Coordinates of C-alpha atoms in Angstrom, one line a residue:
M1 CA -6.2 -47.3 10.9
S2 CA -3.1 -48.4 12.8
G3 CA -1.3 -46.2 15.3
R4 CA 1.8 -46.3 13.1
R5 CA 0.0 -44.6 10.3
W6 CA -1.2 -41.9 12.7
I7 CA 2.3 -41.4 14.0
V8 CA 3.6 -40.9 10.5
G9 CA 0.7 -38.5 9.8
I10 CA 1.3 -36.5 13.0
A11 CA 5.0 -36.4 12.2
G12 CA 4.2 -34.9 8.8
L13 CA 1.8 -32.5 10.5
L14 CA 4.6 -31.3 12.8
L15 CA 7.1 -30.9 9.9
A16 CA 4.5 -29.0 7.9
A17 CA 3.6 -26.6 10.8
G18 CA 5.7 -23.8 9.3
C19 CA 5.4 -24.9 5.7
S20 CA 5.4 -22.0 3.3
V21 CA 6.9 -21.0 -0.1
S22 CA 10.5 -19.8 0.4
P23 CA 11.0 -16.2 -0.6
P24 CA 13.0 -15.6 -3.8
R25 CA 16.6 -14.4 -3.9
R26 CA 16.5 -10.6 -4.6
L27 CA 18.2 -9.2 -7.6
R28 CA 20.3 -6.9 -5.5
E29 CA 21.9 -10.0 -3.8
G30 CA 23.7 -10.9 -7.0
T31 CA 26.1 -9.0 -9.4
S32 CA 24.6 -6.5 -11.7
D33 CA 25.2 -6.8 -15.4
F34 CA 23.0 -3.8 -16.3
G35 CA 25.2 -0.9 -15.5
R36 CA 28.1 -1.6 -17.9
N37 CA 27.2 1.6 -19.8
P38 CA 25.6 3.8 -17.2
I39 CA 23.4 6.7 -18.2
Q40 CA 24.9 9.9 -16.8
F41 CA 21.7 11.2 -15.4
R42 CA 19.6 10.9 -12.2
L43 CA 16.2 9.2 -12.1
A44 CA 13.2 10.2 -10.0
L45 CA 10.8 7.4 -9.1
E46 CA 7.2 8.6 -8.6
P47 CA 5.0 6.8 -6.1
I48 CA 3.5 3.7 -7.7
E49 CA -0.2 4.1 -8.6
L50 CA -2.9 1.5 -8.4
G51 CA -4.8 1.1 -11.7
F52 CA -7.7 -1.1 -10.6
I53 CA -10.2 -1.6 -7.8
P54 CA -9.1 -4.5 -5.6
D55 CA -11.3 -7.3 -4.3
L56 CA -9.0 -7.9 -1.3
R57 CA -7.3 -5.3 0.8
G58 CA -9.4 -2.2 0.0
V59 CA -7.9 0.9 -1.4
A60 CA -8.7 3.0 1.7
A61 CA -7.0 0.7 4.2
D62 CA -5.3 -2.7 4.3
T63 CA -8.3 -4.3 6.0
L64 CA -9.5 -7.8 5.0
Q65 CA -12.9 -8.2 3.4
S66 CA -14.7 -11.3 4.8
F67 CA -16.1 -13.7 2.2
A68 CA -18.3 -16.6 3.2
S69 CA -17.5 -18.0 -0.2
P70 CA -15.6 -16.7 -3.1
P71 CA -17.5 -14.8 -5.8
D72 CA -18.6 -16.8 -8.8
S73 CA -15.7 -17.0 -11.3
S74 CA -17.7 -15.3 -14.0
Q75 CA -17.7 -12.1 -11.8
V76 CA -14.1 -11.7 -11.3
G77 CA -12.8 -11.2 -14.9
A78 CA -9.5 -12.8 -16.0
G79 CA -8.8 -16.3 -14.8
E80 CA -12.4 -17.6 -15.0
A81 CA -11.3 -20.4 -17.3
F82 CA -9.0 -21.7 -14.5
G83 CA -11.1 -21.0 -11.5
P84 CA -11.7 -18.1 -9.1
S85 CA -9.3 -15.2 -9.0
F86 CA -9.2 -12.0 -6.9
R87 CA -7.5 -8.7 -7.5
V88 CA -5.4 -7.8 -4.5
R89 CA -4.1 -4.4 -3.5
A90 CA -0.3 -4.9 -3.2
D91 CA 1.8 -3.1 -0.6
L92 CA 2.7 -0.2 -2.9
K93 CA 5.2 1.4 -0.6
Q94 CA 7.1 -1.9 -0.3
L95 CA 6.9 -2.4 -4.0
Q96 CA 8.3 1.0 -4.6
A97 CA 11.1 0.5 -2.0
N98 CA 12.0 -2.8 -3.7
L99 CA 12.0 -1.3 -7.1
E100 CA 14.1 1.6 -6.0
E101 CA 16.7 -0.7 -4.4
S102 CA 16.8 -2.8 -7.6
L103 CA 17.3 0.4 -9.7
R104 CA 20.1 1.5 -7.5
W105 CA 21.7 -1.9 -7.6
S106 CA 21.5 -2.1 -11.4
K107 CA 23.6 1.1 -11.7
I108 CA 21.9 2.0 -14.9
F109 CA 21.6 5.6 -13.8
E110 CA 25.1 6.8 -12.9
E111 CA 23.8 9.7 -10.6
G112 CA 21.4 7.5 -8.7
V113 CA 17.7 7.3 -8.0
V114 CA 15.5 9.8 -6.1
R115 CA 12.4 8.5 -4.5
L116 CA 9.5 10.9 -4.5
E117 CA 7.2 10.4 -1.5
T118 CA 3.4 10.3 -1.6
G119 CA 3.2 13.3 0.7
D120 CA 4.9 15.4 -1.9
E121 CA 1.9 15.2 -4.3
L122 CA 0.6 18.6 -3.1
R123 CA 3.6 19.9 -5.0
D124 CA 4.4 19.2 -8.6
F125 CA 6.4 15.9 -8.8
Y126 CA 8.2 17.3 -11.9
Q127 CA 9.4 20.3 -9.8
I128 CA 10.6 18.2 -7.0
A129 CA 12.5 15.9 -9.4
D130 CA 14.0 19.0 -11.0
E131 CA 15.1 20.4 -7.7
A132 CA 16.7 17.1 -6.9
G133 CA 18.7 17.2 -10.1
A134 CA 16.8 14.3 -11.8
R135 CA 16.5 14.5 -15.6
M136 CA 14.2 11.5 -15.9
L137 CA 11.0 10.6 -14.1
M138 CA 9.6 7.1 -13.9
K139 CA 5.9 6.5 -13.5
V140 CA 4.7 3.0 -12.6
R141 CA 1.0 2.1 -12.6
L142 CA 0.1 -1.3 -11.3
D143 CA -2.8 -2.4 -13.6
D144 CA -3.3 -5.9 -12.3
S145 CA -2.3 -7.9 -9.2
R146 CA -4.3 -11.0 -8.7
V147 CA -4.2 -14.4 -7.1
R148 CA -6.0 -17.2 -8.8
Y149 CA -6.7 -20.9 -8.5
V150 CA -5.3 -22.9 -11.5
G151 CA -6.4 -26.5 -10.7
T152 CA -5.6 -29.8 -9.2
A153 CA -2.5 -31.8 -9.9
G154 CA -4.3 -34.5 -11.8
L155 CA -3.0 -38.0 -10.9
V156 CA -1.2 -36.6 -7.8
W157 CA -4.5 -35.3 -6.5
W158 CA -6.2 -38.7 -7.0
L159 CA -3.3 -40.5 -5.4
N160 CA -3.4 -38.1 -2.5
M161 CA -7.2 -38.7 -2.1
F162 CA -6.4 -42.4 -2.0
N163 CA -3.7 -41.7 0.7
Y164 CA -6.3 -39.6 2.6
F165 CA -8.7 -42.5 2.9
I166 CA -6.4 -45.5 3.0
W167 CA -3.1 -44.4 4.6
S168 CA -3.1 -41.2 6.7
P169 CA -5.2 -38.0 6.5
P170 CA -2.5 -35.8 8.2
F171 CA 0.1 -37.1 5.7
A172 CA -2.2 -36.1 2.8
W173 CA -2.4 -32.5 4.1
W174 CA 1.3 -32.2 3.5
V175 CA 1.3 -33.1 -0.2
P176 CA 1.2 -30.2 -2.7
D177 CA -1.6 -31.2 -5.0
E178 CA -3.3 -27.9 -6.0
S179 CA -1.9 -25.1 -8.2
F180 CA -2.2 -21.4 -7.5
A181 CA -0.8 -18.4 -9.3
V182 CA -0.2 -14.7 -8.8
D183 CA -0.3 -12.5 -11.9
L184 CA 1.0 -8.9 -12.2
A185 CA 0.7 -6.3 -14.9
A186 CA 2.2 -2.9 -14.8
H187 CA 2.5 0.1 -17.1
V188 CA 5.8 2.0 -17.0
E189 CA 6.5 5.5 -18.5
L190 CA 9.9 7.2 -18.6
L191 CA 9.6 11.0 -19.0
E192 CA 11.9 13.9 -19.5
V193 CA 11.5 16.1 -16.4
R194 CA 11.7 19.6 -17.9
T195 CA 9.4 19.2 -20.9
Q196 CA 7.3 16.5 -19.1
T197 CA 7.2 14.5 -22.3
T198 CA 7.1 10.8 -22.5
L199 CA 10.3 9.2 -23.8
F200 CA 9.3 5.6 -23.6
A201 CA 6.4 3.5 -22.3
E202 CA 6.0 -0.2 -21.9
T203 CA 3.6 -2.7 -20.4
F204 CA 4.9 -5.6 -18.4
E205 CA 3.3 -8.9 -17.3
A206 CA 4.6 -11.4 -14.9
S207 CA 3.2 -14.5 -13.4
H208 CA 4.3 -17.2 -10.9
E209 CA 2.6 -20.5 -10.3
E210 CA 3.2 -23.0 -7.4
W211 CA 1.8 -26.3 -6.2
L212 CA 0.7 -25.8 -2.6
N213 CA -0.4 -28.1 0.2
E214 CA -3.0 -27.6 2.8
F215 CA -0.7 -25.6 5.1
M216 CA 0.6 -23.3 2.3
H217 CA -2.9 -22.0 1.5
G218 CA -4.3 -22.2 5.0
W219 CA -5.7 -25.4 6.5
L220 CA -9.4 -26.2 6.1
V221 CA -11.5 -29.1 7.4
L222 CA -11.8 -31.6 4.5
G223 CA -9.7 -29.1 2.6
L224 CA -8.8 -31.7 0.0
F225 CA -12.4 -31.5 -1.2
R226 CA -13.4 -28.0 -0.2
A227 CA -10.4 -25.9 -1.5
P228 CA -10.7 -23.4 -3.0
S229 CA -14.5 -23.2 -2.8
A230 CA -14.4 -22.7 1.0
F231 CA -11.6 -20.2 1.0
E232 CA -12.0 -17.0 2.8
S233 CA -10.1 -13.8 2.2
E234 CA -7.3 -14.9 4.6
N235 CA -6.6 -18.0 2.5
W236 CA -6.4 -16.1 -0.7
L237 CA -4.1 -13.5 0.8
Q238 CA -1.9 -16.2 2.3
V239 CA -1.4 -17.6 -1.1
Y240 CA -0.9 -14.1 -2.6
D241 CA 1.7 -13.0 -0.1
Q242 CA 3.8 -16.1 -0.7
L243 CA 3.8 -16.0 -4.5
F244 CA 3.7 -12.2 -5.2
P245 CA 7.5 -11.7 -4.5
Y246 CA 8.3 -14.1 -7.4
A247 CA 6.0 -12.2 -9.8
E248 CA 7.5 -9.0 -8.5
L249 CA 11.0 -10.2 -9.1
Q250 CA 10.1 -11.2 -12.7
F251 CA 8.7 -7.7 -13.3
E252 CA 11.8 -6.0 -11.9
Q253 CA 14.1 -8.2 -14.0
A254 CA 12.1 -7.4 -17.2
L255 CA 12.0 -3.7 -16.3
L256 CA 15.7 -3.5 -15.8
D257 CA 16.4 -5.4 -19.0
W258 CA 14.1 -3.1 -20.9
L259 CA 15.7 0.1 -19.4
S260 CA 19.2 -1.1 -20.1
R261 CA 18.5 -2.0 -23.8
T262 CA 16.2 0.9 -24.5
L263 CA 18.4 3.7 -23.0
A264 CA 21.6 2.3 -24.5
S265 CA 20.0 2.4 -27.9
F266 CA 18.6 5.9 -27.3
F267 CA 21.8 7.4 -26.2
E268 CA 23.8 5.9 -29.0
G269 CA 22.1 8.3 -31.4
D270 CA 21.6 12.0 -31.4
A271 CA 17.9 12.2 -30.5
W272 CA 18.7 12.5 -26.8
R273 CA 20.7 15.7 -27.3
I274 CA 17.6 18.0 -27.8
P275 CA 15.9 17.2 -24.4
F276 CA 19.0 16.4 -22.4
E277 CA 21.7 18.6 -23.7
E278 CA 20.3 21.4 -25.8
G279 CA 17.0 22.1 -24.0
S280 CA 14.4 24.5 -25.4
D281 CA 13.3 28.0 -24.9
D282 CA 10.1 26.8 -23.2
S283 CA 11.9 24.7 -20.7
A284 CA 14.9 26.9 -20.1
R285 CA 16.0 27.7 -16.6
T286 CA 17.8 30.6 -15.1
H287 CA 20.8 29.8 -12.9
A288 CA 22.7 32.5 -11.0
V289 CA 25.7 32.9 -8.8
I290 CA 25.3 36.2 -7.0
V291 CA 28.2 37.6 -5.1
G292 CA 28.4 40.7 -2.8
V293 CA 31.6 41.7 -1.1
P294 CA 31.5 44.9 0.9
G295 CA 34.5 47.2 0.9
E296 CA 35.4 50.8 0.7
G297 CA 33.3 52.4 -2.0
A298 CA 31.0 49.3 -2.0
E299 CA 29.9 49.2 1.6
N300 CA 26.4 47.8 0.9
A301 CA 27.5 45.2 -1.7
D302 CA 25.8 42.4 0.3
R303 CA 22.5 44.3 0.0
D304 CA 23.1 44.7 -3.8
A305 CA 23.4 40.9 -4.0
Q306 CA 20.1 40.5 -2.1
A307 CA 18.3 42.9 -4.4
V308 CA 19.6 41.1 -7.5
E309 CA 18.5 37.8 -6.1
A310 CA 15.0 39.1 -5.7
F311 CA 15.1 40.6 -9.2
L312 CA 16.1 37.3 -10.8
A313 CA 13.5 35.4 -8.7
E314 CA 10.9 37.6 -10.2
H315 CA 12.2 37.2 -13.8
S316 CA 13.0 33.5 -14.0
G317 CA 9.7 32.3 -15.3
E318 CA 8.2 28.9 -14.5
G319 CA 10.2 25.9 -13.6
V320 CA 13.1 25.4 -11.2
S321 CA 15.9 28.0 -11.2
S322 CA 18.9 27.9 -8.9
R323 CA 20.3 31.0 -7.2
T324 CA 23.4 30.8 -5.0
V325 CA 24.1 33.9 -3.0
L326 CA 27.5 34.5 -1.4
T327 CA 28.1 37.6 0.7
G328 CA 30.8 39.0 3.0
S329 CA 33.2 36.4 4.4
G330 CA 31.2 33.7 2.7
A331 CA 32.2 35.0 -0.7
S332 CA 35.7 33.6 -0.7
R333 CA 37.5 32.8 -3.9
E334 CA 37.0 29.1 -3.2
A335 CA 33.3 29.4 -2.5
I336 CA 32.7 31.5 -5.7
L337 CA 34.5 28.9 -7.9
K338 CA 32.7 26.1 -6.2
A339 CA 29.3 27.7 -6.8
V340 CA 30.1 28.2 -10.5
E341 CA 31.5 24.6 -10.9
A342 CA 28.2 23.3 -9.4
L343 CA 26.5 24.4 -12.6
Q344 CA 28.7 22.1 -14.6
G345 CA 27.6 18.6 -15.7
T346 CA 24.0 17.8 -16.4
K347 CA 22.3 20.4 -14.3
T348 CA 22.6 23.2 -16.9
L349 CA 21.6 22.8 -20.6
K350 CA 22.8 24.9 -23.6
R351 CA 19.5 26.9 -23.7
D352 CA 19.5 27.7 -20.0
R353 CA 20.4 31.2 -18.9
V354 CA 23.4 31.6 -16.5
V355 CA 24.0 34.9 -14.6
F356 CA 27.1 35.6 -12.7
Y357 CA 26.7 38.8 -10.7
F358 CA 29.3 40.6 -8.6
S359 CA 29.0 43.7 -6.5
G360 CA 32.2 45.0 -4.9
R361 CA 35.6 46.3 -5.8
G362 CA 37.6 45.5 -8.9
L363 CA 41.3 45.3 -9.2
H364 CA 43.7 45.4 -12.1
D365 CA 47.3 44.5 -11.4
A366 CA 50.3 43.0 -13.2
D367 CA 48.5 39.6 -13.3
G368 CA 45.3 40.9 -14.9
F369 CA 41.8 41.7 -13.7
K370 CA 40.5 40.5 -10.4
L371 CA 37.5 40.7 -8.1
D372 CA 38.2 41.7 -4.6
C373 CA 37.1 39.0 -2.1
G374 CA 38.1 41.0 1.0
A375 CA 40.7 40.2 3.6
G376 CA 43.5 40.7 1.0
A377 CA 42.1 37.9 -1.3
A378 CA 41.0 38.2 -4.9
L379 CA 39.5 36.1 -7.6
P380 CA 41.2 36.4 -11.0
L381 CA 38.8 36.7 -13.9
E382 CA 40.9 34.1 -15.6
A383 CA 40.0 31.5 -12.9
L384 CA 36.3 32.6 -13.2
R385 CA 36.4 32.1 -17.0
E386 CA 38.0 28.7 -16.6
A387 CA 35.3 27.5 -14.1
M388 CA 32.5 29.0 -16.3
G389 CA 34.0 27.2 -19.3
G390 CA 32.8 23.9 -17.9
V391 CA 29.1 25.1 -17.9
A392 CA 27.1 23.9 -20.9
S393 CA 25.0 27.0 -21.3
T394 CA 25.5 29.2 -24.3
R395 CA 23.5 32.0 -22.7
V396 CA 25.9 33.3 -20.0
L397 CA 25.8 36.9 -18.6
F398 CA 28.5 38.4 -16.5
L399 CA 26.9 41.3 -14.6
L400 CA 29.6 43.2 -12.8
D401 CA 28.7 46.2 -10.6
T402 CA 32.4 47.0 -10.1
S403 CA 35.1 48.9 -11.8
F404 CA 38.8 48.3 -12.6
G405 CA 39.9 51.7 -13.8
G406 CA 39.6 55.3 -12.7
S407 CA 40.0 56.4 -9.1
G408 CA 37.8 55.9 -6.1
G409 CA 34.3 54.4 -6.1
R410 CA 34.4 50.7 -6.6
T411 CA 37.9 50.6 -8.0
H412 CA 40.5 49.1 -5.7
P413 CA 43.1 51.7 -4.7
D414 CA 45.9 49.4 -5.9
S415 CA 44.6 49.2 -9.4
L416 CA 47.0 49.9 -12.3
P417 CA 46.1 51.9 -15.4
I418 CA 44.2 49.9 -18.1
D419 CA 44.8 49.7 -21.8
P420 CA 41.3 50.3 -23.2
E421 CA 42.0 48.2 -26.3
G422 CA 40.1 44.9 -26.0
Y423 CA 38.9 45.7 -22.5
L424 CA 37.4 42.5 -20.9
A425 CA 36.9 41.1 -24.4
E426 CA 37.2 37.6 -23.0
L427 CA 33.9 37.9 -21.2
G428 CA 32.1 38.5 -24.5
D429 CA 33.1 35.2 -26.3
P430 CA 30.5 34.7 -29.0
E431 CA 31.4 31.0 -29.6
R432 CA 30.6 30.3 -26.0
G433 CA 27.6 32.5 -25.9
W434 CA 29.1 34.7 -23.3
R435 CA 28.4 38.4 -22.8
A436 CA 28.9 40.9 -20.0
I437 CA 27.6 44.2 -18.7
V438 CA 30.2 46.1 -16.7
A439 CA 29.2 49.1 -14.6
A440 CA 31.9 51.4 -16.0
G441 CA 34.4 51.9 -18.8
P442 CA 38.2 51.1 -18.5
E443 CA 39.1 54.6 -17.4
E444 CA 36.1 55.1 -15.1
A445 CA 35.1 54.2 -11.6
A446 CA 31.7 52.8 -10.6
W447 CA 29.7 54.6 -7.9
N448 CA 26.9 54.3 -5.5
L449 CA 23.5 55.9 -5.6
T450 CA 23.7 58.2 -2.6
T451 CA 20.7 58.5 -0.3
N452 CA 20.0 60.3 3.0
L453 CA 20.5 57.0 4.7
P454 CA 23.9 55.4 4.1
E455 CA 22.6 52.0 4.8
D456 CA 20.2 52.4 1.8
E457 CA 23.0 53.2 -0.7
R458 CA 23.3 50.9 -3.7
G459 CA 25.6 50.5 -6.6
L460 CA 24.2 52.8 -9.4
L461 CA 24.1 49.9 -11.9
T462 CA 22.3 47.6 -9.4
S463 CA 19.9 50.3 -8.3
F464 CA 18.7 51.1 -11.8
L465 CA 18.4 47.3 -12.5
T466 CA 16.4 46.3 -9.4
S467 CA 14.8 49.3 -7.7
S468 CA 11.1 49.8 -8.1
G469 CA 10.4 52.7 -10.5
R470 CA 14.0 52.6 -11.8
S471 CA 14.2 49.1 -13.2
P472 CA 14.1 48.3 -16.9
R473 CA 10.8 47.7 -18.7
D474 CA 9.5 45.4 -21.4
T475 CA 9.4 48.0 -24.1
S476 CA 8.6 45.5 -26.9
G477 CA 5.5 44.1 -25.0
D478 CA 6.5 40.5 -25.6
G479 CA 6.3 39.5 -21.9
E480 CA 10.1 39.2 -21.7
L481 CA 12.9 41.4 -20.7
S482 CA 15.7 41.2 -23.3
L483 CA 19.3 41.9 -22.5
L484 CA 19.1 44.7 -25.1
E485 CA 16.2 46.3 -23.2
I486 CA 18.2 45.9 -19.9
F487 CA 21.4 47.5 -21.3
T488 CA 19.6 50.3 -23.1
H489 CA 17.9 51.2 -19.9
L490 CA 21.1 51.2 -17.9
R491 CA 23.0 53.1 -20.5
E492 CA 20.3 55.8 -20.5
R493 CA 19.9 56.1 -16.7
V494 CA 23.3 55.5 -15.1
P495 CA 25.5 58.2 -16.8
P496 CA 23.3 61.2 -15.9
A497 CA 22.8 59.8 -12.3
A498 CA 26.6 59.4 -11.9
L499 CA 27.2 62.9 -13.2
A500 CA 24.6 64.3 -10.8
F501 CA 25.9 62.5 -7.7
T502 CA 29.6 62.6 -8.3
G503 CA 30.3 65.1 -11.1
L504 CA 32.2 62.2 -12.8
S505 CA 31.3 60.0 -15.7
Q506 CA 30.2 56.3 -15.4
T507 CA 29.2 54.6 -18.6
P508 CA 28.0 51.0 -18.5
L509 CA 29.5 48.8 -21.2
L510 CA 28.0 45.8 -23.1
I511 CA 30.7 43.3 -24.0
G512 CA 29.6 40.8 -26.6
S513 CA 26.2 40.3 -28.1
A514 CA 22.8 41.2 -26.5
E515 CA 21.1 38.7 -28.8
D516 CA 19.5 35.5 -27.5
F517 CA 19.2 36.4 -23.9
K518 CA 15.9 37.2 -22.3
L519 CA 14.4 37.1 -18.8
K520 CA 10.7 36.4 -18.1
I521 CA 8.5 39.1 -16.7
G522 CA 7.1 38.2 -13.3
D523 CA 3.4 38.0 -12.7

């Protein structure tokens, strides 16, 4: 063989030294057409599971198994008609990260994507997703991920063999004359977080095939004749790592297309309203904004708030419930309204329970009823009603351990007389599902339960709601504490206690209906 041929071959060898399949262009590098009609919910992405036992890259660790020769094709399942194939454990963390980025890029979910970490599995993924405000959970199971040998390039392979013997062996190494493929199969479920029910499920298959030369699949002595029979695990993995990104990209593209079409169709109808807007009794949550503002006559209002928080924590049942506690200087008008407005949007469903609790002084002036926020500031009930009007729940309870009339106690000294006709009727709006329990009537003041230790004093209403031995009981035995049971208990216990401690009357009022509002009994 002449020196010129060897020079050409060596030049080809040098050019091929870094030869590999170029990585694909990621979806997120282009412009998304998927988010034209975004879904107004947040998605949680669960860690991707492996649904098979890999031949290469073991489950326990990404360590290579050494093969003197590949297993017989009849032992490796699919692909035996085309030659040897091996299931490979993909990098699941990278796969999940890529999928998450593509989901964010697609803008299908208006409120974004939450990635759940593998370390979270000691806790319920549904609970974590719910706490993060996600209404949908995506589960992805990788059922197949394999590299396989497809075959030679027919006439090209024969011409290359001629080139190997006649022209230049190094030049022949550079010619792509053998075909390999990577196949991917995944099962995807989309679930509603609260009910943990499957909304949609689909199986996806993707495959990418490429012609490779000696350097792309790893150089072998006499590789033209020995590939792939002489391949070791490193050769198969080299092929897999180059072709898998293309199969992965096909999967992501198909998944986004499926999500876009399926969800658009789903939300065009009314079927989505039950799980995503209405909710159910079984999946209902209890959300609370709990406010305590100490002042004259309500010196321990902040402790009242803490007691109510503990009471609601015990009576919220299973699932995620939110409780925002604002006390003292942190209970400004702005902070209270912000906490109520946070319950708007998709966080609260119609069947959820919402409790607004206030302990402190009440004020009635020429502008109407107000809650004293301290430092000369006050929150008009009109502003509170307006903020609560944006909350979807039709089970709203205003629980007010305060008073607006009478003299002393929890009534602000600047309060004006009240017309008892229609007293606080706006808080009992039946169309909105609102109802209220107020500690005292329009001409009464609310008082504290006096003890030997001033720091242990509580509002009478709060004390008989939350204190051990004084709190309401499940008289029906149904495992729930209804609003009627709560109010009946308070109506029976508060008036005689007020009379005994102060010599004055204090009669709790129920404004609106006691129907369709129950709290769970704690274990």
